[in-house]
Coordinates of C-alpha atoms in Angstrom, one line a residue:
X1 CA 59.1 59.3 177.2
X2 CA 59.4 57.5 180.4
X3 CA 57.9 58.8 184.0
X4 CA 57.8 56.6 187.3
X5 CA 56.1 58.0 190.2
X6 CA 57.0 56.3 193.8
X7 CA 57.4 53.0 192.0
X8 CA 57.9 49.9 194.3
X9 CA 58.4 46.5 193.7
X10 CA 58.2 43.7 196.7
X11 CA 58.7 40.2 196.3
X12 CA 56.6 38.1 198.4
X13 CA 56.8 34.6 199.5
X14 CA 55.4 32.3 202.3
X15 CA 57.8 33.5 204.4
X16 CA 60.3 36.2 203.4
X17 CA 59.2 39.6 201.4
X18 CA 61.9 41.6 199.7
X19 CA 61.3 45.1 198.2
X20 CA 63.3 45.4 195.2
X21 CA 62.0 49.3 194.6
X22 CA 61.1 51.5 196.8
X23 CA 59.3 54.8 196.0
X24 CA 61.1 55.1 192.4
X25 CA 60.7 58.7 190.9
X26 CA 62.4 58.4 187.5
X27 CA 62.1 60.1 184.0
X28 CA 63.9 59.7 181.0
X29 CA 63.6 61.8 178.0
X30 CA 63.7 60.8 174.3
X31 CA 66.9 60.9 172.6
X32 CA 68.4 60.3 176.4
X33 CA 71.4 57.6 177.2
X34 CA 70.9 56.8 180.4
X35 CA 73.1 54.6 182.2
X36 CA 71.9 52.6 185.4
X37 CA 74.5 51.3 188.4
X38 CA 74.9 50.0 191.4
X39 CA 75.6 46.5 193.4
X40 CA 74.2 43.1 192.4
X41 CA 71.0 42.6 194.3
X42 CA 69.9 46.5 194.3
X43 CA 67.4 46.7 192.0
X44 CA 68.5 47.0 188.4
X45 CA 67.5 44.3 186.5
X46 CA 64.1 44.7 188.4
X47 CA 63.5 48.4 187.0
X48 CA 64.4 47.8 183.7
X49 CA 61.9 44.7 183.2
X50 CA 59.2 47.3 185.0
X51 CA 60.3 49.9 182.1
X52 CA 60.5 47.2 179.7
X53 CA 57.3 46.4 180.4
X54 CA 58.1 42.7 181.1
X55 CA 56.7 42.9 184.6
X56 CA 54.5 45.5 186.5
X57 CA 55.1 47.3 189.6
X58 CA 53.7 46.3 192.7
X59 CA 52.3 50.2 193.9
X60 CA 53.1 53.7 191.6
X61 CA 52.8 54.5 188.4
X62 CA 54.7 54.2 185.3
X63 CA 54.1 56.5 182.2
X64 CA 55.4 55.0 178.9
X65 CA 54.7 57.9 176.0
X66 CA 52.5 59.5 178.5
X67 CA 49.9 56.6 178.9
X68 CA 50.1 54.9 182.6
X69 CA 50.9 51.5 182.1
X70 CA 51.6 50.5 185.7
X71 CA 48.5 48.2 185.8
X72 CA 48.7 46.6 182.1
X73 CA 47.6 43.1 181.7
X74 CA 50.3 41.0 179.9
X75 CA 48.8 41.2 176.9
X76 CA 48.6 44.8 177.0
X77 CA 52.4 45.1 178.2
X78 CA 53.2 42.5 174.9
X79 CA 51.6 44.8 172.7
X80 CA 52.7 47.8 173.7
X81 CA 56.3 46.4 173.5
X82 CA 56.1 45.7 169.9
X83 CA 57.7 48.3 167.7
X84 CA 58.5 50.3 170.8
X85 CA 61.0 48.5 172.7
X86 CA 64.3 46.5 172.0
X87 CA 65.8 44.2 174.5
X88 CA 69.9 43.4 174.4
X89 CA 70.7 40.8 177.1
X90 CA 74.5 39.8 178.9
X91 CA 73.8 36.6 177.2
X92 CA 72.4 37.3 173.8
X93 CA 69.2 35.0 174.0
X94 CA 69.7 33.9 170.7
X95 CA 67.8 31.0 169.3
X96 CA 70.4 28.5 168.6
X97 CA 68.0 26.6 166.1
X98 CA 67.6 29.9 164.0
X99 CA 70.2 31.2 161.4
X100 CA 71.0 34.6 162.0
X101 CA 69.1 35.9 159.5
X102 CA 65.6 34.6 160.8
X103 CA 66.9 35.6 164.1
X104 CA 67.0 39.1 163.3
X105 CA 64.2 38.2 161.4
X106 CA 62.0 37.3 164.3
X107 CA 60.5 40.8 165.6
X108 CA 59.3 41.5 162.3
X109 CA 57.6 38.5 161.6
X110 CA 55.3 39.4 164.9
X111 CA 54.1 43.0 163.1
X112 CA 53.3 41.0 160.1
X113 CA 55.5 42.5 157.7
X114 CA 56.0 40.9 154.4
X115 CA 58.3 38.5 153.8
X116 CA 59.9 40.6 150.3
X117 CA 60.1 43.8 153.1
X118 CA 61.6 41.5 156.3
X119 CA 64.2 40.6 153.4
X120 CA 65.2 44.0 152.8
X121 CA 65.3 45.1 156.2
X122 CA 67.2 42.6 157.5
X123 CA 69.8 42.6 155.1
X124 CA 70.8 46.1 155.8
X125 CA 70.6 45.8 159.4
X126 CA 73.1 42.9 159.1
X127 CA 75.4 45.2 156.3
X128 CA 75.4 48.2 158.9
X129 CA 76.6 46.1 161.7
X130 CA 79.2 44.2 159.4
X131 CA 77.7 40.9 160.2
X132 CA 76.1 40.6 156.9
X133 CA 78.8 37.8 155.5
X134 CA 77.2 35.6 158.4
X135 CA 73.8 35.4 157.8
X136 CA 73.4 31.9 157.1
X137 CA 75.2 31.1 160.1
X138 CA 74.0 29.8 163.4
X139 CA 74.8 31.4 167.3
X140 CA 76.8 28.4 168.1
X141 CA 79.3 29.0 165.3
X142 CA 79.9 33.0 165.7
X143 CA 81.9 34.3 168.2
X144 CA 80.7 36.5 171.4
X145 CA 81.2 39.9 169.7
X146 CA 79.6 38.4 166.6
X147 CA 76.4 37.0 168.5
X148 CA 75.5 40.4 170.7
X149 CA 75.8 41.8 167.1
X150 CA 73.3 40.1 165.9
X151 CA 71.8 40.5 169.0
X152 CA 71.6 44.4 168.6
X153 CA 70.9 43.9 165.3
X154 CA 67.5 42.1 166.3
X155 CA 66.7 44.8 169.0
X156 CA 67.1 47.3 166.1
X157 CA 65.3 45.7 163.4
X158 CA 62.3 47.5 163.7
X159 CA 63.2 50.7 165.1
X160 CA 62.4 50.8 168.2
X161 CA 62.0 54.3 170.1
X162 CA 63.6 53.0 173.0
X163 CA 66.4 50.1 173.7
X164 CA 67.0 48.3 176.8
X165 CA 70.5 46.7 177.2
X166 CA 71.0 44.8 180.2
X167 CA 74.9 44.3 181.0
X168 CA 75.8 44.4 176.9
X169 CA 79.1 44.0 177.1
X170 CA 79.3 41.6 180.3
X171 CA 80.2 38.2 178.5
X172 CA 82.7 39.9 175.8
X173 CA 86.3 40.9 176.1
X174 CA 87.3 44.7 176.1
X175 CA 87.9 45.0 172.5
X176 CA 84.5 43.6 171.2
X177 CA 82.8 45.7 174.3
X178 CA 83.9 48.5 173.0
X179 CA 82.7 47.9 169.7
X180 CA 79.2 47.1 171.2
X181 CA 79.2 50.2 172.8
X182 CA 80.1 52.3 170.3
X183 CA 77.6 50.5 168.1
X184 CA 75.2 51.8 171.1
X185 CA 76.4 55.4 170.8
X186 CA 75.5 55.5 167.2
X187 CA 72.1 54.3 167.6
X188 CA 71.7 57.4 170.1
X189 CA 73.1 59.9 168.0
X190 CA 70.2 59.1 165.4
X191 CA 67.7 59.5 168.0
X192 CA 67.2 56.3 169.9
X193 CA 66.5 56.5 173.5
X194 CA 68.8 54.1 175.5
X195 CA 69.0 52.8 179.3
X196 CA 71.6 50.7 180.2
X197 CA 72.5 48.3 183.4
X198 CA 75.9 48.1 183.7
X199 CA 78.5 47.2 186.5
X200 CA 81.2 48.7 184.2
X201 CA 82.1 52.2 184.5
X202 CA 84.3 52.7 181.1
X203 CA 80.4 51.8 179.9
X204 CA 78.4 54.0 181.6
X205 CA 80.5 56.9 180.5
X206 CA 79.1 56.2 177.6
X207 CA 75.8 57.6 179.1
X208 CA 74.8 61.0 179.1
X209 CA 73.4 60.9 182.6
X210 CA 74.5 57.6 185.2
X211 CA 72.0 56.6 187.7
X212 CA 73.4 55.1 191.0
X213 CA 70.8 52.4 192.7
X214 CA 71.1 51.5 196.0
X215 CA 68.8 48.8 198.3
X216 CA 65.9 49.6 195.3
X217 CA 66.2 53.9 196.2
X218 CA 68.1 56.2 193.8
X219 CA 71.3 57.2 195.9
X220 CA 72.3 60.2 193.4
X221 CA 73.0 61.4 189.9
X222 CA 75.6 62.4 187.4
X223 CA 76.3 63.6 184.0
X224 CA 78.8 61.1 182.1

């Protein structure tokens, strides 16, 4: 599902340049958990938004479902994303001015889905992740747990072959991060293709495979 081949990403200013990745060789295969680690600052957040294709490398290549992608225009990247990918954040990026219902709504609005269908879809999405009695509400009155379901809900809607979940449990307590992650391990056991950033190690065991980066190289690998 996903390939990188020496994949580097630099950072250039006026003054300072900063390689983020360096020589990347990477491959993920579907049905995988993959759990990503390693210090602030080594390159985490920067490979996922390469595989999420939010942002492309600066040299190397990147195979998404065996098409090479490393040089995609934005628009390209945008709709190759749709239907394919699902994004969970440390901070939810909910829409505060949307009820949670149109914000799990939202991804299928964009593939033009009709509205009687989006009804449907979202409604059990929202039952299966017990959030259902809340749909009417907005982020600001849910509680942590409560928004990154919603959150997952909306990076599910659509079923996506692959999800990318940067830091998922990092604003939550342990109780609630547990249930995220367990919501997480479901999702993979019915064939979703997960990689996860994660400081937290109780997390990554989660993982079938943990991925340690270190100054933008892959320093080894495990089994979880």
């Amino acid at each position: 599902m996903i390939q990188t081949k020496k994949l580097t990403k630099v950072f250039r200013t006026d003054e300072v340049e900063t390689t983020a990745l360096s020589a990347i060789d990477f491959e993920v295969t579907p049905g995988e958990f993959v759990a990503i680690m390693g210090p602030s600052g080594c390159g985490k957040s920067t490979l996922l938004n390469i595989i999420g294709l939010l942002d492309n490398p600066t040299s190397g290549d990147y195979f998404f479902n065996e098409v090479n992608v490393a040089r995609f225009r934005e628009n390209r990247r945008t709709d190759m994303r749709k239907g394919n990918i699902g994004f969970i954040f440390q901070s939810f990026n909910l829409i505060d001015e949307l009820t949670v219902f149109e914000n799990v709504e939202l991804p299928l609005v964009y593939l033009n889905i009709r509205a009687s269908e989006r009804k449907k879809m979202v409604e059990a999405t929202l039952e299966r992740l017990k959030i259902g009695h809340r749909r009417k509400h907005y982020p600001q009155q849910l509680s942590g747990g409560q928004q990154q379901r919603v959150a997952i809900a909306r990076a599910v809607i659509a079923k996506p072959k692959l999800i990318l979940a940067d830091e998922p449990t990092g604003n939550l307590d342990s109780k609630h991060g547990l249930e995220v992650m367990n919501l997480l391990r479901e999702l993979n056991q019915e064939g979703t293709t997960i990689i996860m950033v994660t400081h937290n190690k109780r997390d990554a065991e989660f993982a079938h495979r943990i991925v340690n980066l270190f100054d933008g190289q892959i320093l080894m690998e495990k089994l979880g």
